[in-house]
Amino acid sequence: ETWDDIVLPEQQKQILREVSLHVRNRLKVYEKWGFAHKSSRGLGISTLFVGESGTGKTMASEVLAKELQLDLYRIDLSQVVNKYIGETEKNLKRLFDAAEDGGAILLFDEADALFGKRSDVKDSHDRYANIEVSYLLQRMEAYRGLAILTTNMKKALDTAFLRRIRFIVQFPFPDAAQRAEIWRRIFPPDTPVEDLDIGKLARLNIAGGNIRNIALNAAFLSADAGEPVRMEHVLRATRSEY
């Protein structure tokens, strides 16, 4: 997958290119040019991807990793968050310490597991949830590589939190024109396709992740039938996706 595979408005693509540029030049700016000696805070290239499921947040992370030739570690935050106070921080510390050596890209998926509690402090646990978020942000800010958080609920994030994130990329739900673009690119060049009605497919109100599932499923159906991918296969695959 490359930048060409990501169907996003140009403004969002531009921010992703900037993220990449920051990662590529971090040693020069921090070490050679001396920014790291000023303060260790804010050196992390912290990034927030906001958008509904299937809008391309993980795919964008994979493209960044491929372009930068770095490993991508996907961390499901709902697995890291522990009901015992203080355990979450221990889990996060282990993760960051391990990644610090390899300079990997850290993708904290489903960050809502932490932010969901960041409303009013009703009891002591809520207060600790806020401490956990603060700890995560603090480690992200000091992490020398790229750390990405994904969430589908920007409304739940307070401005103090957003100020501490260097890049925020909004992944919108694709409109009909963008869906048509995704359909046009979804089948690999070697896949035989015949008479696909892109305009009709673009009317399906679904995100890129669902389009990908449908395309793959349709490819299997047509491979099994010994035929090129046609509308009938895509529509059968669509029914099972729904």
PDB file of C-alpha atoms in Angstrom:
ATOM      1  CA  GLU A   1       0.000   0.000   0.000  1.00  0.00           C
ATOM      2  CA  THR A   2       1.209   3.512  -0.846  1.00  0.00           C
ATOM      3  CA  TRP A   3      -0.086   7.077  -0.571  1.00  0.00           C
ATOM      4  CA  ASP A   4      -2.017   6.435  -3.800  1.00  0.00           C
ATOM      5  CA  ASP A   5      -4.118   3.795  -2.062  1.00  0.00           C
ATOM      6  CA  ILE A   6      -5.317   6.227   0.584  1.00  0.00           C
ATOM      7  CA  VAL A   7      -8.455   8.063  -0.482  1.00  0.00           C
ATOM      8  CA  LEU A   8      -8.563  11.169   1.694  1.00  0.00           C
ATOM      9  CA  PRO A   9      -9.048  14.886   1.098  1.00  0.00           C
ATOM     10  CA  GLU A  10      -5.774  16.610   0.094  1.00  0.00           C
ATOM     11  CA  GLN A  11      -5.504  18.529   3.386  1.00  0.00           C
ATOM     12  CA  GLN A  12      -5.420  15.285   5.390  1.00  0.00           C
ATOM     13  CA  LYS A  13      -2.882  13.725   3.023  1.00  0.00           C
ATOM     14  CA  GLN A  14      -0.712  16.797   3.455  1.00  0.00           C
ATOM     15  CA  ILE A  15      -0.710  16.379   7.259  1.00  0.00           C
ATOM     16  CA  LEU A  16       0.275  12.698   6.862  1.00  0.00           C
ATOM     17  CA  ARG A  17       3.184  13.747   4.617  1.00  0.00           C
ATOM     18  CA  GLU A  18       4.256  16.236   7.303  1.00  0.00           C
ATOM     19  CA  VAL A  19       4.191  13.483   9.932  1.00  0.00           C
ATOM     20  CA  SER A  20       6.509  11.460   7.702  1.00  0.00           C
ATOM     21  CA  LEU A  21       8.816  14.450   7.170  1.00  0.00           C
ATOM     22  CA  HIS A  22       9.087  15.015  10.952  1.00  0.00           C
ATOM     23  CA  VAL A  23      10.030  11.369  11.541  1.00  0.00           C
ATOM     24  CA  ARG A  24      12.634  11.390   8.747  1.00  0.00           C
ATOM     25  CA  ASN A  25      14.332  14.558   9.985  1.00  0.00           C
ATOM     26  CA  ARG A  26      14.038  14.058  13.730  1.00  0.00           C
ATOM     27  CA  LEU A  27      17.706  13.175  14.321  1.00  0.00           C
ATOM     28  CA  LYS A  28      18.936  16.199  12.416  1.00  0.00           C
ATOM     29  CA  VAL A  29      16.607  18.662  14.160  1.00  0.00           C
ATOM     30  CA  TYR A  30      16.785  17.175  17.662  1.00  0.00           C
ATOM     31  CA  GLU A  31      20.406  16.097  17.881  1.00  0.00           C
ATOM     32  CA  LYS A  32      22.456  18.058  15.332  1.00  0.00           C
ATOM     33  CA  TRP A  33      20.467  21.261  15.576  1.00  0.00           C
ATOM     34  CA  GLY A  34      20.148  20.992  19.352  1.00  0.00           C
ATOM     35  CA  PHE A  35      16.390  21.077  19.979  1.00  0.00           C
ATOM     36  CA  ALA A  36      16.681  18.015  22.242  1.00  0.00           C
ATOM     37  CA  HIS A  37      19.002  19.879  24.619  1.00  0.00           C
ATOM     38  CA  LYS A  38      16.348  22.504  25.309  1.00  0.00           C
ATOM     39  CA  SER A  39      13.844  20.055  26.798  1.00  0.00           C
ATOM     40  CA  SER A  40      12.888  16.416  26.528  1.00  0.00           C
ATOM     41  CA  ARG A  41       9.205  17.292  26.540  1.00  0.00           C
ATOM     42  CA  GLY A  42       7.446  17.580  23.230  1.00  0.00           C
ATOM     43  CA  LEU A  43      10.077  15.625  21.295  1.00  0.00           C
ATOM     44  CA  GLY A  44       7.667  12.834  20.531  1.00  0.00           C
ATOM     45  CA  ILE A  45       5.859  13.010  17.227  1.00  0.00           C
ATOM     46  CA  SER A  46       2.479  12.446  18.809  1.00  0.00           C
ATOM     47  CA  THR A  47      -0.365  12.014  16.360  1.00  0.00           C
ATOM     48  CA  LEU A  48      -4.095  11.550  16.760  1.00  0.00           C
ATOM     49  CA  PHE A  49      -6.168   9.849  14.057  1.00  0.00           C
ATOM     50  CA  VAL A  50      -9.884  10.569  14.470  1.00  0.00           C
ATOM     51  CA  GLY A  51     -12.574   8.804  12.471  1.00  0.00           C
ATOM     52  CA  GLU A  52     -15.196   6.098  12.370  1.00  0.00           C
ATOM     53  CA  SER A  53     -14.240   2.462  11.976  1.00  0.00           C
ATOM     54  CA  GLY A  54     -13.116   1.571   8.449  1.00  0.00           C
ATOM     55  CA  THR A  55     -12.179   5.107   7.370  1.00  0.00           C
ATOM     56  CA  GLY A  56      -8.487   4.267   6.901  1.00  0.00           C
ATOM     57  CA  LYS A  57      -6.755   5.057  10.214  1.00  0.00           C
ATOM     58  CA  THR A  58      -4.878   1.746  10.420  1.00  0.00           C
ATOM     59  CA  MET A  59      -4.122   1.757   6.698  1.00  0.00           C
ATOM     60  CA  ALA A  60      -2.567   5.231   6.963  1.00  0.00           C
ATOM     61  CA  SER A  61      -0.369   3.960   9.832  1.00  0.00           C
ATOM     62  CA  GLU A  62       0.738   1.012   7.678  1.00  0.00           C
ATOM     63  CA  VAL A  63       1.605   3.293   4.745  1.00  0.00           C
ATOM     64  CA  LEU A  64       3.655   5.544   7.057  1.00  0.00           C
ATOM     65  CA  ALA A  65       5.518   2.527   8.454  1.00  0.00           C
ATOM     66  CA  LYS A  66       6.248   1.202   4.987  1.00  0.00           C
ATOM     67  CA  GLU A  67       7.448   4.573   3.699  1.00  0.00           C
ATOM     68  CA  LEU A  68       9.668   5.162   6.734  1.00  0.00           C
ATOM     69  CA  GLN A  69      10.832   1.508   6.773  1.00  0.00           C
ATOM     70  CA  LEU A  70       9.954   1.154  10.436  1.00  0.00           C
ATOM     71  CA  ASP A  71       8.162  -1.611  12.322  1.00  0.00           C
ATOM     72  CA  LEU A  72       4.600  -0.867  13.312  1.00  0.00           C
ATOM     73  CA  TYR A  73       3.445  -2.121  16.722  1.00  0.00           C
ATOM     74  CA  ARG A  74      -0.321  -2.183  17.084  1.00  0.00           C
ATOM     75  CA  ILE A  75      -1.458  -1.941  20.684  1.00  0.00           C
ATOM     76  CA  ASP A  76      -5.070  -2.525  21.630  1.00  0.00           C
ATOM     77  CA  LEU A  77      -5.514  -0.119  24.535  1.00  0.00           C
ATOM     78  CA  SER A  78      -8.581  -1.936  25.778  1.00  0.00           C
ATOM     79  CA  GLN A  79      -6.199  -4.843  26.570  1.00  0.00           C
ATOM     80  CA  VAL A  80      -3.701  -2.566  28.333  1.00  0.00           C
ATOM     81  CA  VAL A  81      -6.223  -0.774  30.538  1.00  0.00           C
ATOM     82  CA  ASN A  82      -6.473  -2.724  33.740  1.00  0.00           C
ATOM     83  CA  LYS A  83      -9.136  -2.326  36.394  1.00  0.00           C
ATOM     84  CA  TYR A  84      -6.453  -2.229  39.086  1.00  0.00           C
ATOM     85  CA  ILE A  85      -5.295   1.302  39.699  1.00  0.00           C
ATOM     86  CA  GLY A  86      -1.704   1.812  38.621  1.00  0.00           C
ATOM     87  CA  GLU A  87      -1.562  -1.365  36.505  1.00  0.00           C
ATOM     88  CA  THR A  88      -2.270   0.512  33.275  1.00  0.00           C
ATOM     89  CA  GLU A  89       0.753   2.748  33.813  1.00  0.00           C
ATOM     90  CA  LYS A  90       2.954  -0.300  34.419  1.00  0.00           C
ATOM     91  CA  ASN A  91       1.702  -1.876  31.180  1.00  0.00           C
ATOM     92  CA  LEU A  92       2.283   1.344  29.230  1.00  0.00           C
ATOM     93  CA  LYS A  93       5.761   1.752  30.714  1.00  0.00           C
ATOM     94  CA  ARG A  94       6.726  -1.746  29.563  1.00  0.00           C
ATOM     95  CA  LEU A  95       5.480  -0.969  26.052  1.00  0.00           C
ATOM     96  CA  PHE A  96       7.343   2.314  25.705  1.00  0.00           C
ATOM     97  CA  ASP A  97      10.545   0.943  27.225  1.00  0.00           C
ATOM     98  CA  ALA A  98      10.550  -1.954  24.759  1.00  0.00           C
ATOM     99  CA  ALA A  99       9.799   0.245  21.759  1.00  0.00           C
ATOM    100  CA  GLU A 100      12.303   2.964  22.713  1.00  0.00           C
ATOM    101  CA  ASP A 101      15.196   0.728  21.631  1.00  0.00           C
ATOM    102  CA  GLY A 102      13.837  -0.198  18.216  1.00  0.00           C
ATOM    103  CA  GLY A 103      12.383   3.178  17.229  1.00  0.00           C
ATOM    104  CA  ALA A 104       9.164   1.502  16.084  1.00  0.00           C
ATOM    105  CA  ILE A 105       5.935   3.293  15.253  1.00  0.00           C
ATOM    106  CA  LEU A 106       3.458   2.742  18.084  1.00  0.00           C
ATOM    107  CA  LEU A 107      -0.191   2.584  17.101  1.00  0.00           C
ATOM    108  CA  PHE A 108      -2.517   2.792  20.101  1.00  0.00           C
ATOM    109  CA  ASP A 109      -5.740   1.454  18.696  1.00  0.00           C
ATOM    110  CA  GLU A 110      -9.123   2.035  20.309  1.00  0.00           C
ATOM    111  CA  ALA A 111      -7.882   4.816  22.550  1.00  0.00           C
ATOM    112  CA  ASP A 112     -11.511   5.335  23.605  1.00  0.00           C
ATOM    113  CA  ALA A 113     -10.819   2.704  26.261  1.00  0.00           C
ATOM    114  CA  LEU A 114      -8.915   5.452  28.090  1.00  0.00           C
ATOM    115  CA  PHE A 115     -10.723   8.583  26.985  1.00  0.00           C
ATOM    116  CA  GLY A 116     -14.195   7.313  27.679  1.00  0.00           C
ATOM    117  CA  LYS A 117     -13.615   8.018  31.364  1.00  0.00           C
ATOM    118  CA  ARG A 118     -12.198  11.470  30.869  1.00  0.00           C
ATOM    119  CA  SER A 119     -15.441  13.263  31.687  1.00  0.00           C
ATOM    120  CA  ASP A 120     -16.204  14.762  35.097  1.00  0.00           C
ATOM    121  CA  VAL A 121     -14.377  13.137  37.944  1.00  0.00           C
ATOM    122  CA  LYS A 122     -17.168  11.307  39.751  1.00  0.00           C
ATOM    123  CA  ASP A 123     -15.118   8.984  41.886  1.00  0.00           C
ATOM    124  CA  SER A 124     -11.527   8.054  42.613  1.00  0.00           C
ATOM    125  CA  HIS A 125     -11.341   5.692  39.634  1.00  0.00           C
ATOM    126  CA  ASP A 126     -12.185   8.540  37.230  1.00  0.00           C
ATOM    127  CA  ARG A 127      -9.361  10.553  38.739  1.00  0.00           C
ATOM    128  CA  TYR A 128      -6.962   7.665  38.116  1.00  0.00           C
ATOM    129  CA  ALA A 129      -8.238   7.290  34.553  1.00  0.00           C
ATOM    130  CA  ASN A 130      -7.165  10.906  34.042  1.00  0.00           C
ATOM    131  CA  ILE A 131      -3.749  10.086  35.502  1.00  0.00           C
ATOM    132  CA  GLU A 132      -3.449   7.180  33.056  1.00  0.00           C
ATOM    133  CA  VAL A 133      -4.236   9.482  30.119  1.00  0.00           C
ATOM    134  CA  SER A 134      -1.700  12.003  31.419  1.00  0.00           C
ATOM    135  CA  TYR A 135       0.927   9.290  31.748  1.00  0.00           C
ATOM    136  CA  LEU A 136       0.271   8.059  28.204  1.00  0.00           C
ATOM    137  CA  LEU A 137       0.580  11.611  26.857  1.00  0.00           C
ATOM    138  CA  GLN A 138       3.736  12.248  28.839  1.00  0.00           C
ATOM    139  CA  ARG A 139       5.381   9.110  27.415  1.00  0.00           C
ATOM    140  CA  MET A 140       4.174   9.962  23.906  1.00  0.00           C
ATOM    141  CA  GLU A 141       5.680  13.428  24.221  1.00  0.00           C
ATOM    142  CA  ALA A 142       9.037  12.043  25.312  1.00  0.00           C
ATOM    143  CA  TYR A 143       9.079   9.078  22.899  1.00  0.00           C
ATOM    144  CA  ARG A 144      11.718   9.674  20.235  1.00  0.00           C
ATOM    145  CA  GLY A 145       9.711   7.976  17.509  1.00  0.00           C
ATOM    146  CA  LEU A 146       6.190   8.269  16.201  1.00  0.00           C
ATOM    147  CA  ALA A 147       3.240   7.392  18.435  1.00  0.00           C
ATOM    148  CA  ILE A 148      -0.260   7.331  16.929  1.00  0.00           C
ATOM    149  CA  LEU A 149      -3.524   7.228  18.858  1.00  0.00           C
ATOM    150  CA  THR A 150      -6.770   6.319  17.118  1.00  0.00           C
ATOM    151  CA  THR A 151     -10.198   7.284  18.354  1.00  0.00           C
ATOM    152  CA  ASN A 152     -13.667   7.631  16.899  1.00  0.00           C
ATOM    153  CA  MET A 153     -14.834  10.239  19.398  1.00  0.00           C
ATOM    154  CA  LYS A 154     -13.059  13.564  19.199  1.00  0.00           C
ATOM    155  CA  LYS A 155     -15.877  15.155  21.213  1.00  0.00           C
ATOM    156  CA  ALA A 156     -14.750  13.261  24.297  1.00  0.00           C
ATOM    157  CA  LEU A 157     -11.281  14.810  24.184  1.00  0.00           C
ATOM    158  CA  ASP A 158     -10.709  18.038  26.052  1.00  0.00           C
ATOM    159  CA  THR A 159      -8.739  20.927  24.580  1.00  0.00           C
ATOM    160  CA  ALA A 160      -5.930  20.594  27.127  1.00  0.00           C
ATOM    161  CA  PHE A 161      -5.399  17.102  25.764  1.00  0.00           C
ATOM    162  CA  LEU A 162      -5.575  18.160  22.106  1.00  0.00           C
ATOM    163  CA  ARG A 163      -3.017  20.932  22.670  1.00  0.00           C
ATOM    164  CA  ARG A 164      -0.439  18.312  23.621  1.00  0.00           C
ATOM    165  CA  ILE A 165      -0.789  16.388  20.372  1.00  0.00           C
ATOM    166  CA  ARG A 166       1.428  17.540  17.509  1.00  0.00           C
ATOM    167  CA  PHE A 167      -0.670  16.296  14.580  1.00  0.00           C
ATOM    168  CA  ILE A 168      -4.413  15.669  14.395  1.00  0.00           C
ATOM    169  CA  VAL A 169      -5.760  13.949  11.283  1.00  0.00           C
ATOM    170  CA  GLN A 170      -9.511  13.708  10.768  1.00  0.00           C
ATOM    171  CA  PHE A 171     -10.574  10.688   8.688  1.00  0.00           C
ATOM    172  CA  PRO A 172     -13.988  11.619   7.272  1.00  0.00           C
ATOM    173  CA  PHE A 173     -16.598   9.087   6.239  1.00  0.00           C
ATOM    174  CA  PRO A 174     -16.170   8.889   2.432  1.00  0.00           C
ATOM    175  CA  ASP A 175     -18.732  10.679   0.239  1.00  0.00           C
ATOM    176  CA  ALA A 176     -20.001   9.156  -3.026  1.00  0.00           C
ATOM    177  CA  ALA A 177     -17.098  10.558  -5.101  1.00  0.00           C
ATOM    178  CA  GLN A 178     -14.531   9.205  -2.639  1.00  0.00           C
ATOM    179  CA  ARG A 179     -16.302   5.845  -2.491  1.00  0.00           C
ATOM    180  CA  ALA A 180     -16.159   5.641  -6.293  1.00  0.00           C
ATOM    181  CA  GLU A 181     -12.430   6.359  -6.066  1.00  0.00           C
ATOM    182  CA  ILE A 182     -11.973   3.577  -3.493  1.00  0.00           C
ATOM    183  CA  TRP A 183     -13.913   1.112  -5.692  1.00  0.00           C
ATOM    184  CA  ARG A 184     -11.750   2.053  -8.690  1.00  0.00           C
ATOM    185  CA  ARG A 185      -8.561   1.237  -6.788  1.00  0.00           C
ATOM    186  CA  ILE A 186      -9.679  -1.665  -4.650  1.00  0.00           C
ATOM    187  CA  PHE A 187      -9.034  -4.538  -7.076  1.00  0.00           C
ATOM    188  CA  PRO A 188      -5.333  -5.262  -7.740  1.00  0.00           C
ATOM    189  CA  PRO A 189      -4.200  -4.884 -11.388  1.00  0.00           C
ATOM    190  CA  ASP A 190      -3.923  -8.683 -11.789  1.00  0.00           C
ATOM    191  CA  THR A 191      -7.533  -9.309 -10.747  1.00  0.00           C
ATOM    192  CA  PRO A 192      -9.765  -9.885 -13.782  1.00  0.00           C
ATOM    193  CA  VAL A 193     -12.854  -7.652 -13.519  1.00  0.00           C
ATOM    194  CA  GLU A 194     -15.726  -7.272 -15.973  1.00  0.00           C
ATOM    195  CA  ASP A 195     -18.497  -4.679 -16.317  1.00  0.00           C
ATOM    196  CA  LEU A 196     -18.352  -3.301 -12.785  1.00  0.00           C
ATOM    197  CA  ASP A 197     -20.768  -0.393 -12.378  1.00  0.00           C
ATOM    198  CA  ILE A 198     -18.690   1.950 -10.217  1.00  0.00           C
ATOM    199  CA  GLY A 199     -21.461   4.573 -10.021  1.00  0.00           C
ATOM    200  CA  LYS A 200     -23.896   2.018  -8.637  1.00  0.00           C
ATOM    201  CA  LEU A 201     -21.341   0.626  -6.163  1.00  0.00           C
ATOM    202  CA  ALA A 202     -20.468   4.141  -4.947  1.00  0.00           C
ATOM    203  CA  ARG A 203     -24.097   4.555  -3.858  1.00  0.00           C
ATOM    204  CA  LEU A 204     -23.523   1.948  -1.136  1.00  0.00           C
ATOM    205  CA  ASN A 205     -23.106   4.080   1.972  1.00  0.00           C
ATOM    206  CA  ILE A 206     -20.128   2.247   3.475  1.00  0.00           C
ATOM    207  CA  ALA A 207     -16.578   3.024   4.586  1.00  0.00           C
ATOM    208  CA  GLY A 208     -13.372   1.934   2.868  1.00  0.00           C
ATOM    209  CA  GLY A 209     -12.827  -0.944   5.288  1.00  0.00           C
ATOM    210  CA  ASN A 210     -16.168  -2.495   4.269  1.00  0.00           C
ATOM    211  CA  ILE A 211     -15.428  -1.937   0.571  1.00  0.00           C
ATOM    212  CA  ARG A 212     -12.175  -3.802   1.039  1.00  0.00           C
ATOM    213  CA  ASN A 213     -13.922  -6.762   2.719  1.00  0.00           C
ATOM    214  CA  ILE A 214     -16.528  -6.889  -0.062  1.00  0.00           C
ATOM    215  CA  ALA A 215     -13.896  -6.749  -2.826  1.00  0.00           C
ATOM    216  CA  LEU A 216     -11.912  -9.585  -1.261  1.00  0.00           C
ATOM    217  CA  ASN A 217     -14.995 -11.716  -0.738  1.00  0.00           C
ATOM    218  CA  ALA A 218     -16.162 -11.066  -4.314  1.00  0.00           C
ATOM    219  CA  ALA A 219     -12.714 -12.093  -5.582  1.00  0.00           C
ATOM    220  CA  PHE A 220     -13.019 -15.439  -3.780  1.00  0.00           C
ATOM    221  CA  LEU A 221     -16.541 -16.029  -5.121  1.00  0.00           C
ATOM    222  CA  SER A 222     -15.478 -15.331  -8.708  1.00  0.00           C
ATOM    223  CA  ALA A 223     -12.245 -17.349  -8.354  1.00  0.00           C
ATOM    224  CA  ASP A 224     -14.311 -20.303  -7.198  1.00  0.00           C
ATOM    225  CA  ALA A 225     -16.700 -19.882 -10.153  1.00  0.00           C
ATOM    226  CA  GLY A 226     -13.743 -19.594 -12.562  1.00  0.00           C
ATOM    227  CA  GLU A 227     -15.001 -16.205 -13.760  1.00  0.00           C
ATOM    228  CA  PRO A 228     -13.794 -12.580 -13.679  1.00  0.00           C
ATOM    229  CA  VAL A 229     -15.189 -10.417 -10.873  1.00  0.00           C
ATOM    230  CA  ARG A 230     -18.620  -9.197 -11.968  1.00  0.00           C
ATOM    231  CA  MET A 231     -21.414  -7.218 -10.352  1.00  0.00           C
ATOM    232  CA  GLU A 232     -23.222 -10.420  -9.296  1.00  0.00           C
ATOM    233  CA  HIS A 233     -20.198 -11.488  -7.200  1.00  0.00           C
ATOM    234  CA  VAL A 234     -19.823  -8.033  -5.666  1.00  0.00           C
ATOM    235  CA  LEU A 235     -23.516  -7.867  -4.791  1.00  0.00           C
ATOM    236  CA  ARG A 236     -23.434 -11.331  -3.205  1.00  0.00           C
ATOM    237  CA  ALA A 237     -20.404 -10.294  -1.174  1.00  0.00           C
ATOM    238  CA  THR A 238     -22.170  -7.047  -0.217  1.00  0.00           C
ATOM    239  CA  ARG A 239     -25.161  -8.942   1.149  1.00  0.00           C
ATOM    240  CA  SER A 240     -22.956 -11.059   3.395  1.00  0.00           C
ATOM    241  CA  GLU A 241     -21.034  -7.958   4.572  1.00  0.00           C
ATOM    242  CA  TYR A 242     -24.306  -6.291   5.560  1.00  0.00           C
TER     243      TYR A 242
END
